[in-house]
XYZ file of C-alpha atoms in Angstrom:
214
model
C -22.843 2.905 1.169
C -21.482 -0.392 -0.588
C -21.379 -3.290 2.330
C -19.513 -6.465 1.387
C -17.678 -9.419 2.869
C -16.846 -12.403 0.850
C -18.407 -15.689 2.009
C -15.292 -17.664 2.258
C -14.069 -15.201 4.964
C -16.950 -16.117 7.285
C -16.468 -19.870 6.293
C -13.519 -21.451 5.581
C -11.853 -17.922 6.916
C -12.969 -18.414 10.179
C -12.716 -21.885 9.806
C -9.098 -22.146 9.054
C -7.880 -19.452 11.297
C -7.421 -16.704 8.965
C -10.100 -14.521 9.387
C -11.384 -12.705 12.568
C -14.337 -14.918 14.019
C -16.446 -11.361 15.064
C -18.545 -10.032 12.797
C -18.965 -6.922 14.178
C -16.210 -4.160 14.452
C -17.232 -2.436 17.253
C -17.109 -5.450 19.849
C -13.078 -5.506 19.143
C -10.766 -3.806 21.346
C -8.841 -1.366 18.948
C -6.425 0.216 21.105
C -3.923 -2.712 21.232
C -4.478 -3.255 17.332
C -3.806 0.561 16.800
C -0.488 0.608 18.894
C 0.744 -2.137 17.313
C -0.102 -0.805 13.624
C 2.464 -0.202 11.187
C 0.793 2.990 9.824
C -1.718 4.553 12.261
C -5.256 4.514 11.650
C -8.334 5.840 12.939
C -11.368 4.404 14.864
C -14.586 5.784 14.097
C -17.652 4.843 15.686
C -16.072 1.437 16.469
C -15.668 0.839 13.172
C -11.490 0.714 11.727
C -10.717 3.375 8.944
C -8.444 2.538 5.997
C -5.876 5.323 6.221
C -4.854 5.147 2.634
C -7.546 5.207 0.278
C -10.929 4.216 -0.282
C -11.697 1.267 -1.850
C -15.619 1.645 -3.191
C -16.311 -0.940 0.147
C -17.413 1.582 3.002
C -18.225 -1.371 5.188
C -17.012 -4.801 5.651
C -13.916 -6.840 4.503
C -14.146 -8.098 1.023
C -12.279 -10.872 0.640
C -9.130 -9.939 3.672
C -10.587 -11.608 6.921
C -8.937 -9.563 9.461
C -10.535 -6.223 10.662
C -8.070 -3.081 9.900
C -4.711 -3.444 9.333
C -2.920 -6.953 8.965
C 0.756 -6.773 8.733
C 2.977 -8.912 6.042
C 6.187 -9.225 4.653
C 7.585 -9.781 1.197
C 10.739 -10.760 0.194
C 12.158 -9.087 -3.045
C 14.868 -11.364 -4.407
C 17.242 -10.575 -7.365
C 20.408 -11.704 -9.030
C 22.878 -11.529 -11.735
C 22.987 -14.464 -13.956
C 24.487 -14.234 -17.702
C 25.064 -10.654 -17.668
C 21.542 -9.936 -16.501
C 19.436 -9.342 -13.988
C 16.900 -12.340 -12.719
C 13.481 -11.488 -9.650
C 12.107 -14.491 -8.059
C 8.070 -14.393 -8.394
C 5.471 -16.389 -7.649
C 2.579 -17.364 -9.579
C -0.210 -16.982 -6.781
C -2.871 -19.809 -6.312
C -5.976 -17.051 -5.876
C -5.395 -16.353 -9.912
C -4.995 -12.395 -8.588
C -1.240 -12.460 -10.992
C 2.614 -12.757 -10.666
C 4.137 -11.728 -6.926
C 6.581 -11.739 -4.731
C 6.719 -14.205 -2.194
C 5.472 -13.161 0.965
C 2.765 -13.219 3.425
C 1.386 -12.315 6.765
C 3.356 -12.087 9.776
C 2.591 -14.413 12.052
C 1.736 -13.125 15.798
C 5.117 -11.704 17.575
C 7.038 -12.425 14.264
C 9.914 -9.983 13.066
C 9.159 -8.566 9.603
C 12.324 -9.934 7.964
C 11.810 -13.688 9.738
C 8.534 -13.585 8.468
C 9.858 -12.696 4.712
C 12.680 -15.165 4.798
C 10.021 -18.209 6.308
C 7.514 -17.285 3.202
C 10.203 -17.101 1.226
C 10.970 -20.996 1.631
C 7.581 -22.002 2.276
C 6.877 -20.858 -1.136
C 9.568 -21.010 -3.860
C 11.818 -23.568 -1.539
C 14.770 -21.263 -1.452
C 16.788 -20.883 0.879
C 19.470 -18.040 1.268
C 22.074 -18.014 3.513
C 25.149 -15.413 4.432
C 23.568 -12.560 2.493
C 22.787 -8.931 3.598
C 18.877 -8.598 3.525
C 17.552 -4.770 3.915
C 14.263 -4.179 5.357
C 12.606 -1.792 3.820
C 10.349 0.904 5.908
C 6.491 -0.573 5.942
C 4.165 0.482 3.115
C 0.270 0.594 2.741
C -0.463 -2.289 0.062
C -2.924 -0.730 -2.700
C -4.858 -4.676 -2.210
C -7.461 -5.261 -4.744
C -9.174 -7.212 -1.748
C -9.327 -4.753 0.718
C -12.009 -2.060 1.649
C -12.307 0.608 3.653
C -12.071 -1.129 6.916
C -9.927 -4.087 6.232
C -6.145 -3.388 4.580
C -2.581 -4.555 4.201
C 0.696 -3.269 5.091
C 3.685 -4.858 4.176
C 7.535 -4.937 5.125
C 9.355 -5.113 2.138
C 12.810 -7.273 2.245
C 15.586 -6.741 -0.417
C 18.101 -9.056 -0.681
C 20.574 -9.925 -4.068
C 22.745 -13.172 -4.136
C 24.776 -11.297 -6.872
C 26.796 -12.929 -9.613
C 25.661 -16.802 -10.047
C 26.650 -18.986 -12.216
C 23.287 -20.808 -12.092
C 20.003 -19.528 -10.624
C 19.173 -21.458 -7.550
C 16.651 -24.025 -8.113
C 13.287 -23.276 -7.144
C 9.493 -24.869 -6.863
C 6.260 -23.308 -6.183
C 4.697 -24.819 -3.231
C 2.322 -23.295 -0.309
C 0.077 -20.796 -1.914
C 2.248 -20.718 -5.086
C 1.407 -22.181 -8.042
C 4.847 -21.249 -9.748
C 7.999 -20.320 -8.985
C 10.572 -18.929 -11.440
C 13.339 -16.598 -12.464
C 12.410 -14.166 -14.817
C 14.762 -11.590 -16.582
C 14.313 -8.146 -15.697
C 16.871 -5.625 -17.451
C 13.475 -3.038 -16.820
C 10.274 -2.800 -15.062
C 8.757 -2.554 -18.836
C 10.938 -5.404 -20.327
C 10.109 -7.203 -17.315
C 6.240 -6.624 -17.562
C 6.218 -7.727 -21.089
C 8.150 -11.115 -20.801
C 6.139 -12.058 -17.847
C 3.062 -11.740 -20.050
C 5.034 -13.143 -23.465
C 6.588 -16.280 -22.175
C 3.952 -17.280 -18.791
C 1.024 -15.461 -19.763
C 0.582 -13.972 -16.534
C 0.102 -10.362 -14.718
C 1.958 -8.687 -12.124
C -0.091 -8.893 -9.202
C -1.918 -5.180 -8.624
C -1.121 -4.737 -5.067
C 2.783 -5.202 -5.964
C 3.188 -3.392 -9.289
C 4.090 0.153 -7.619
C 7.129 -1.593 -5.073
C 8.128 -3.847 -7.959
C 8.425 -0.685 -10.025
C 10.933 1.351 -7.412
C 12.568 -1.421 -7.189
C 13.278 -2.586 -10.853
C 13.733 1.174 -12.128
């Protein structure tokens, strides 16, 4: 069975507080990580079992640094500008594509406070006095997850409705870019990304942003 775990996860992971320091599975206590989890899992032989899919990585982390599930929040952003409709996305600085802004939660964090902090930390936008909906929490199809390390995210919907100008907004964080771009269709919206940045929707967000762009 493939066994991988990216070096920067044991390195600069551990190092910078973003990976889990133990190596080995089966010396972490599971049961408060598996009634806290989003979507339940399984523990086998000490080891955390991806509940979703498998990944073609039976053991270790590939390039996540937690051990099972690690919870995050994204915060899907839209508005009508010019007749059209305009999503926020972020060019992220890992050169994995185009995505909405969002991240992990941090510990004791509610899902939507978590998607409204990333969502400033990242594009510098902040919204204020508009209905948010929080979406219910879905596995994350992560191209850097394997079978024993995954993401689940809390999707949060907000739309600031007609504008006459789209806010301003910068990348900044773990965004490279931040911008507007026009999306009358999932398909439209797919092609201008590539025709005018020359950039792909990030794989782990193509199925949500699909749903949620028709």
């Amino acid at each position: 069975m493939t066994e991988y775990t990216h070096p920067d996860v044991l390195t600069i992971g551990v190092r910078d507080g973003w990976a889990d320091p133990e190596t080995d599975p089966a010396r972490i206590d599971w049961a408060p990580r598996q009634r806290s989890a989003a979507i339940p899992f399984e523990v086998i032989g000490g080891r955390p079992v991806n509940p979703c899919e498998k990944t073609g990585i039976r053991y270790g982390r590939n390039e996540l640094g937690h051990w099972g599930e690690k919870q995050a929040a994204d915060a899907i952003v839209t508005a009508r500008h010019a007749g059209v409709r305009w999503i926020l996305l972020v060019e992220r600085d890992d050169d994995h594509g185009w995505a909405i802004p969002g991240g992990c939660l941090d510990p004791g964090e509610d899902p939507l406070a978590a998607a409204i902090r990333e969502l400033a930390e990242e594009t510098g936008l902040i919204v204020e006095g508009v209905a948010w909906q929080v979406l219910p929490a879905r596995y994350v199809p992560d191209p850097r997850a394997s079978d024993e390390a995954w993401m689940v995210t809390w999707p949060a919907v907000t739309d600031l409705g007609d504008v006459a100008e789209l806010p301003a907004v910068t990348g900044a964080d773990d965004a490279r870019r931040a911008v507007w771009v026009q999306a009358d269709s999932y398909a439209s919206w797919v092609a201008r990304l590539e025709r005018e940045y020359g950039g792909q929707v990030f794989a782990a967000h193509e199925a949500m942003l699909a749903e949620v762009l028709g």
